[in-house]
mmCIF file of C-alpha atoms in Angstrom:
data_model
loop_
_atom_site.group_PDB
_atom_site.id
_atom_site.type_symbol
_atom_site.label_atom_id
_atom_site.label_comp_id
_atom_site.label_asym_id
_atom_site.label_seq_id
_atom_site.Cartn_x
_atom_site.Cartn_y
_atom_site.Cartn_z
ATOM 1 C CA UNK A 1 9.767 -3.875 3.183
ATOM 2 C CA UNK A 2 10.480 -5.951 0.147
ATOM 3 C CA UNK A 3 10.619 -4.429 -3.391
ATOM 4 C CA UNK A 4 8.397 -6.311 -5.411
ATOM 5 C CA UNK A 5 7.989 -6.263 -9.628
ATOM 6 C CA UNK A 6 5.451 -7.541 -11.904
ATOM 7 C CA UNK A 7 5.650 -8.130 -15.402
ATOM 8 C CA UNK A 8 3.709 -7.170 -17.628
ATOM 9 C CA UNK A 9 2.410 -3.927 -16.127
ATOM 10 C CA UNK A 10 -0.537 -4.167 -18.047
ATOM 11 C CA UNK A 11 -1.706 -5.897 -21.151
ATOM 12 C CA UNK A 12 -4.752 -6.870 -23.736
ATOM 13 C CA UNK A 13 -5.494 -9.972 -24.632
ATOM 14 C CA UNK A 14 -7.862 -11.889 -26.953
ATOM 15 C CA UNK A 15 -10.515 -14.201 -25.390
ATOM 16 C CA UNK A 16 -9.507 -17.982 -25.284
ATOM 17 C CA UNK A 17 -5.937 -16.959 -25.079
ATOM 18 C CA UNK A 18 -3.760 -17.502 -22.059
ATOM 19 C CA UNK A 19 -1.201 -14.879 -20.446
ATOM 20 C CA UNK A 20 1.569 -15.480 -17.613
ATOM 21 C CA UNK A 21 2.752 -12.905 -14.972
ATOM 22 C CA UNK A 22 5.536 -12.682 -13.542
ATOM 23 C CA UNK A 23 6.303 -11.380 -9.760
ATOM 24 C CA UNK A 24 10.058 -10.843 -8.922
ATOM 25 C CA UNK A 25 10.765 -9.850 -4.900
ATOM 26 C CA UNK A 26 14.382 -8.501 -4.234
ATOM 27 C CA UNK A 27 14.722 -10.882 -1.235
ATOM 28 C CA UNK A 28 14.100 -14.149 -0.277
ATOM 29 C CA UNK A 29 10.334 -14.827 1.110
ATOM 30 C CA UNK A 30 8.626 -18.278 1.940
ATOM 31 C CA UNK A 31 4.896 -17.250 1.055
ATOM 32 C CA UNK A 32 3.677 -15.629 -2.034
ATOM 33 C CA UNK A 33 0.344 -14.632 -2.665
ATOM 34 C CA UNK A 34 -1.705 -14.161 -5.891
ATOM 35 C CA UNK A 35 -4.857 -11.761 -5.652
ATOM 36 C CA UNK A 36 -7.375 -10.722 -8.218
ATOM 37 C CA UNK A 37 -8.896 -6.817 -8.330
ATOM 38 C CA UNK A 38 -11.975 -6.459 -10.387
ATOM 39 C CA UNK A 39 -12.579 -3.019 -11.735
ATOM 40 C CA UNK A 40 -13.611 -0.801 -8.738
ATOM 41 C CA UNK A 41 -13.755 -3.897 -6.275
ATOM 42 C CA UNK A 42 -11.693 -5.077 -3.185
ATOM 43 C CA UNK A 43 -8.901 -7.911 -3.213
ATOM 44 C CA UNK A 44 -9.830 -11.387 -3.668
ATOM 45 C CA UNK A 45 -6.970 -13.878 -2.543
ATOM 46 C CA UNK A 46 -7.182 -16.639 -5.620
ATOM 47 C CA UNK A 47 -3.670 -18.818 -4.069
ATOM 48 C CA UNK A 48 -1.119 -19.203 -1.864
ATOM 49 C CA UNK A 49 2.411 -20.377 -3.410
ATOM 50 C CA UNK A 50 4.992 -21.602 -1.230
ATOM 51 C CA UNK A 51 8.333 -22.649 -2.814
ATOM 52 C CA UNK A 52 8.500 -26.449 -3.183
ATOM 53 C CA UNK A 53 4.995 -27.590 -2.985
ATOM 54 C CA UNK A 54 1.615 -27.064 -5.117
ATOM 55 C CA UNK A 55 -0.263 -23.962 -4.695
ATOM 56 C CA UNK A 56 -3.149 -23.856 -2.357
ATOM 57 C CA UNK A 57 -6.214 -22.382 -4.070
ATOM 58 C CA UNK A 58 -9.117 -20.569 -2.663
ATOM 59 C CA UNK A 59 -12.907 -21.345 -3.040
ATOM 60 C CA UNK A 60 -13.991 -20.408 -6.508
ATOM 61 C CA UNK A 61 -10.316 -20.500 -8.188
ATOM 62 C CA UNK A 62 -8.847 -23.937 -9.930
ATOM 63 C CA UNK A 63 -5.772 -24.628 -10.786
ATOM 64 C CA UNK A 64 -6.757 -25.244 -14.548
ATOM 65 C CA UNK A 65 -7.945 -21.892 -14.922
ATOM 66 C CA UNK A 66 -5.134 -20.366 -12.955
ATOM 67 C CA UNK A 67 -2.113 -22.646 -12.629
ATOM 68 C CA UNK A 68 0.736 -21.174 -10.512
ATOM 69 C CA UNK A 69 4.375 -21.980 -10.426
ATOM 70 C CA UNK A 70 6.949 -21.012 -7.772
ATOM 71 C CA UNK A 71 9.911 -22.306 -8.749
ATOM 72 C CA UNK A 72 12.199 -20.374 -6.228
ATOM 73 C CA UNK A 73 12.251 -18.077 -2.955
ATOM 74 C CA UNK A 74 12.239 -14.890 -4.842
ATOM 75 C CA UNK A 75 9.928 -15.914 -8.013
ATOM 76 C CA UNK A 76 6.111 -16.925 -8.683
ATOM 77 C CA UNK A 77 4.068 -17.129 -11.816
ATOM 78 C CA UNK A 78 0.260 -16.630 -12.511
ATOM 79 C CA UNK A 79 -1.130 -17.963 -15.511
ATOM 80 C CA UNK A 80 -4.586 -16.933 -16.855
ATOM 81 C CA UNK A 81 -6.156 -19.465 -18.997
ATOM 82 C CA UNK A 82 -8.404 -19.559 -21.871
ATOM 83 C CA UNK A 83 -9.260 -15.963 -20.711
ATOM 84 C CA UNK A 84 -12.786 -14.549 -21.016
ATOM 85 C CA UNK A 85 -14.174 -10.932 -20.687
ATOM 86 C CA UNK A 86 -14.735 -11.858 -17.470
ATOM 87 C CA UNK A 87 -11.122 -12.201 -16.717
ATOM 88 C CA UNK A 88 -10.483 -8.402 -16.883
ATOM 89 C CA UNK A 89 -9.030 -7.514 -13.482
ATOM 90 C CA UNK A 90 -5.850 -6.527 -12.230
ATOM 91 C CA UNK A 91 -3.847 -9.237 -10.790
ATOM 92 C CA UNK A 92 -1.385 -8.380 -7.639
ATOM 93 C CA UNK A 93 1.157 -10.686 -6.080
ATOM 94 C CA UNK A 94 2.179 -10.004 -2.696
ATOM 95 C CA UNK A 95 4.776 -11.690 -0.204
ATOM 96 C CA UNK A 96 4.509 -11.980 3.472
ATOM 97 C CA UNK A 97 7.486 -10.697 5.614
ATOM 98 C CA UNK A 98 7.985 -13.726 8.028
ATOM 99 C CA UNK A 99 9.308 -11.822 10.943
ATOM 100 C CA UNK A 100 7.052 -8.629 10.651
ATOM 101 C CA UNK A 101 4.053 -10.606 9.906
ATOM 102 C CA UNK A 102 3.428 -8.274 7.508
ATOM 103 C CA UNK A 103 2.404 -8.611 3.425
ATOM 104 C CA UNK A 104 3.570 -6.276 0.863
ATOM 105 C CA UNK A 105 1.972 -5.934 -2.666
ATOM 106 C CA UNK A 106 3.388 -5.498 -5.942
ATOM 107 C CA UNK A 107 2.474 -2.888 -8.549
ATOM 108 C CA UNK A 108 -0.116 -5.079 -10.322
ATOM 109 C CA UNK A 109 -0.876 -6.588 -13.570
ATOM 110 C CA UNK A 110 -3.760 -4.951 -15.669
ATOM 111 C CA UNK A 111 -5.754 -7.256 -17.781
ATOM 112 C CA UNK A 112 -7.946 -6.567 -20.347
ATOM 113 C CA UNK A 113 -9.923 -9.380 -22.164
ATOM 114 C CA UNK A 114 -11.464 -8.219 -25.412
ATOM 115 C CA UNK B 1 -15.218 -17.682 7.692
ATOM 116 C CA UNK B 2 -14.285 -14.263 8.112
ATOM 117 C CA UNK B 3 -16.393 -11.321 6.659
ATOM 118 C CA UNK B 4 -15.096 -7.479 6.690
ATOM 119 C CA UNK B 5 -17.604 -4.684 6.429
ATOM 120 C CA UNK B 6 -16.183 -1.230 5.827
ATOM 121 C CA UNK B 7 -17.925 2.302 5.823
ATOM 122 C CA UNK B 8 -18.068 4.546 4.400
ATOM 123 C CA UNK B 9 -17.394 3.621 0.921
ATOM 124 C CA UNK B 10 -16.730 7.336 -0.234
ATOM 125 C CA UNK B 11 -15.682 9.797 2.096
ATOM 126 C CA UNK B 12 -14.860 13.597 1.250
ATOM 127 C CA UNK B 13 -13.430 16.125 3.750
ATOM 128 C CA UNK B 14 -11.647 19.547 3.241
ATOM 129 C CA UNK B 15 -7.475 19.490 3.772
ATOM 130 C CA UNK B 16 -6.815 20.060 7.254
ATOM 131 C CA UNK B 17 -9.739 18.140 8.743
ATOM 132 C CA UNK B 18 -9.865 14.477 10.221
ATOM 133 C CA UNK B 19 -11.071 11.419 8.372
ATOM 134 C CA UNK B 20 -12.163 8.238 10.002
ATOM 135 C CA UNK B 21 -12.956 5.121 8.389
ATOM 136 C CA UNK B 22 -14.193 2.191 10.024
ATOM 137 C CA UNK B 23 -14.672 -1.887 9.804
ATOM 138 C CA UNK B 24 -15.929 -4.735 11.354
ATOM 139 C CA UNK B 25 -14.885 -8.140 11.231
ATOM 140 C CA UNK B 26 -17.100 -11.489 12.101
ATOM 141 C CA UNK B 27 -14.323 -13.962 13.291
ATOM 142 C CA UNK B 28 -13.453 -12.917 17.284
ATOM 143 C CA UNK B 29 -10.296 -15.019 16.447
ATOM 144 C CA UNK B 30 -8.906 -12.957 13.918
ATOM 145 C CA UNK B 31 -5.713 -11.248 15.608
ATOM 146 C CA UNK B 32 -4.148 -9.382 12.761
ATOM 147 C CA UNK B 33 -5.582 -5.909 11.200
ATOM 148 C CA UNK B 34 -3.651 -3.795 8.415
ATOM 149 C CA UNK B 35 -4.743 -1.152 6.635
ATOM 150 C CA UNK B 36 -3.621 -0.318 2.980
ATOM 151 C CA UNK B 37 -3.608 2.606 0.816
ATOM 152 C CA UNK B 38 -4.151 2.195 -2.851
ATOM 153 C CA UNK B 39 -3.757 5.161 -5.300
ATOM 154 C CA UNK B 40 -4.838 5.187 -8.846
ATOM 155 C CA UNK B 41 -2.593 2.761 -10.787
ATOM 156 C CA UNK B 42 -0.860 1.254 -8.190
ATOM 157 C CA UNK B 43 -0.624 -1.704 -5.636
ATOM 158 C CA UNK B 44 -1.936 -1.407 -2.385
ATOM 159 C CA UNK B 45 0.599 -0.135 0.257
ATOM 160 C CA UNK B 46 0.404 -1.160 3.591
ATOM 161 C CA UNK B 47 0.306 1.983 5.736
ATOM 162 C CA UNK B 48 -0.382 1.188 9.299
ATOM 163 C CA UNK B 49 -1.515 -2.677 11.267
ATOM 164 C CA UNK B 50 -2.346 -3.360 14.392
ATOM 165 C CA UNK B 51 -2.676 -6.719 16.415
ATOM 166 C CA UNK B 52 -4.873 -8.028 19.058
ATOM 167 C CA UNK B 53 -3.077 -7.521 22.060
ATOM 168 C CA UNK B 54 -2.998 -3.678 21.324
ATOM 169 C CA UNK B 55 -5.788 -1.004 21.773
ATOM 170 C CA UNK B 56 -4.016 1.873 19.490
ATOM 171 C CA UNK B 57 -1.401 2.436 17.530
ATOM 172 C CA UNK B 58 -0.142 5.867 16.026
ATOM 173 C CA UNK B 59 2.240 6.895 13.063
ATOM 174 C CA UNK B 60 2.523 10.406 12.753
ATOM 175 C CA UNK B 61 -1.027 11.784 11.450
ATOM 176 C CA UNK B 62 -2.256 7.930 11.162
ATOM 177 C CA UNK B 63 -3.599 6.051 14.050
ATOM 178 C CA UNK B 64 -5.549 2.797 14.377
ATOM 179 C CA UNK B 65 -8.148 1.900 17.138
ATOM 180 C CA UNK B 66 -9.086 -2.038 17.860
ATOM 181 C CA UNK B 67 -12.099 -3.142 19.960
ATOM 182 C CA UNK B 68 -11.968 -6.689 20.236
ATOM 183 C CA UNK B 69 -15.268 -6.739 22.283
ATOM 184 C CA UNK B 70 -16.959 -5.159 19.730
ATOM 185 C CA UNK B 71 -15.163 -6.580 16.763
ATOM 186 C CA UNK B 72 -14.505 -3.296 15.060
ATOM 187 C CA UNK B 73 -11.324 -0.946 14.367
ATOM 188 C CA UNK B 74 -10.977 1.943 12.766
ATOM 189 C CA UNK B 75 -8.079 4.307 10.863
ATOM 190 C CA UNK B 76 -8.069 7.924 11.868
ATOM 191 C CA UNK B 77 -6.103 10.456 9.571
ATOM 192 C CA UNK B 78 -5.713 13.991 10.967
ATOM 193 C CA UNK B 79 -4.532 16.875 9.131
ATOM 194 C CA UNK B 80 -5.610 15.525 6.056
ATOM 195 C CA UNK B 81 -3.625 16.233 2.408
ATOM 196 C CA UNK B 82 -4.548 16.357 -1.041
ATOM 197 C CA UNK B 83 -2.358 13.333 -1.305
ATOM 198 C CA UNK B 84 -4.136 11.532 1.697
ATOM 199 C CA UNK B 85 -6.551 11.030 -1.430
ATOM 200 C CA UNK B 86 -6.908 7.307 -2.251
ATOM 201 C CA UNK B 87 -8.927 3.963 -1.587
ATOM 202 C CA UNK B 88 -7.855 2.738 1.552
ATOM 203 C CA UNK B 89 -8.757 -0.908 2.576
ATOM 204 C CA UNK B 90 -8.740 -2.677 5.896
ATOM 205 C CA UNK B 91 -8.021 -6.451 6.227
ATOM 206 C CA UNK B 92 -8.195 -9.153 8.954
ATOM 207 C CA UNK B 93 -6.231 -12.244 9.436
ATOM 208 C CA UNK B 94 -8.181 -15.457 8.876
ATOM 209 C CA UNK B 95 -8.331 -16.902 12.042
ATOM 210 C CA UNK B 96 -7.489 -20.825 10.924
ATOM 211 C CA UNK B 97 -4.940 -19.599 8.518
ATOM 212 C CA UNK B 98 -3.019 -16.453 9.820
ATOM 213 C CA UNK B 99 -1.153 -15.617 6.567
ATOM 214 C CA UNK B 100 -4.490 -15.104 4.733
ATOM 215 C CA UNK B 101 -5.916 -11.500 4.587
ATOM 216 C CA UNK B 102 -9.824 -10.750 4.128
ATOM 217 C CA UNK B 103 -10.142 -7.858 3.027
ATOM 218 C CA UNK B 104 -13.105 -5.096 3.336
ATOM 219 C CA UNK B 105 -14.901 -3.289 0.212
ATOM 220 C CA UNK B 106 -12.835 -0.126 0.356
ATOM 221 C CA UNK B 107 -13.087 3.436 0.872
ATOM 222 C CA UNK B 108 -12.595 6.469 -1.816
ATOM 223 C CA UNK B 109 -11.006 9.172 0.427
ATOM 224 C CA UNK B 110 -11.385 12.661 -1.030
ATOM 225 C CA UNK B 111 -9.413 15.701 0.013
ATOM 226 C CA UNK B 112 -10.345 18.782 -1.377
ATOM 227 C CA UNK B 113 -7.741 21.624 -1.102
#
């Protein structure tokens, strides 16, 4: 399975600021996904990011709040903009192994907004 | 759209006993059902999955069963060990986008030595 890293692993941010989260995978993948996991909750898909095209956002998530970049087949970023305490969550990236049809997750970024 | 329900929300077992977690899904067109284990402070780890053309799949102490007619699938862990303690999530693929996973609400499993 792919090895996925995320930076930063955790951060504490002031409300009104923005944070960019990086996701790096050790092999080329077509599809990358960004999820949010609120404290003690399940995983909710924010958007799907394919290289060379605009990210596709799920209902309730907008590009202005969560802009995503996907410059190549091994890297993506998610920005959480104009943060509020309600944005305090774990943000996870995942990749799909197209041949196996399986998704693998990174370790997550734990964000606290004060 | 797809909806996945997961039960129980918490499960406590004695070491060596079996644990069973059940999920139901709403969309009969869903065809892929993975299970993830999430330990504290870590990302979810894929532990086993099953596709709609198979009724059961085993991997050592872990097994998954799928009942397409009833639209439910279950995770079975035998001979539980303390290191099995974690939160387990089931998921089902969306029928209109098979790359999209819809997750259950999670089950916190505690295995007492």
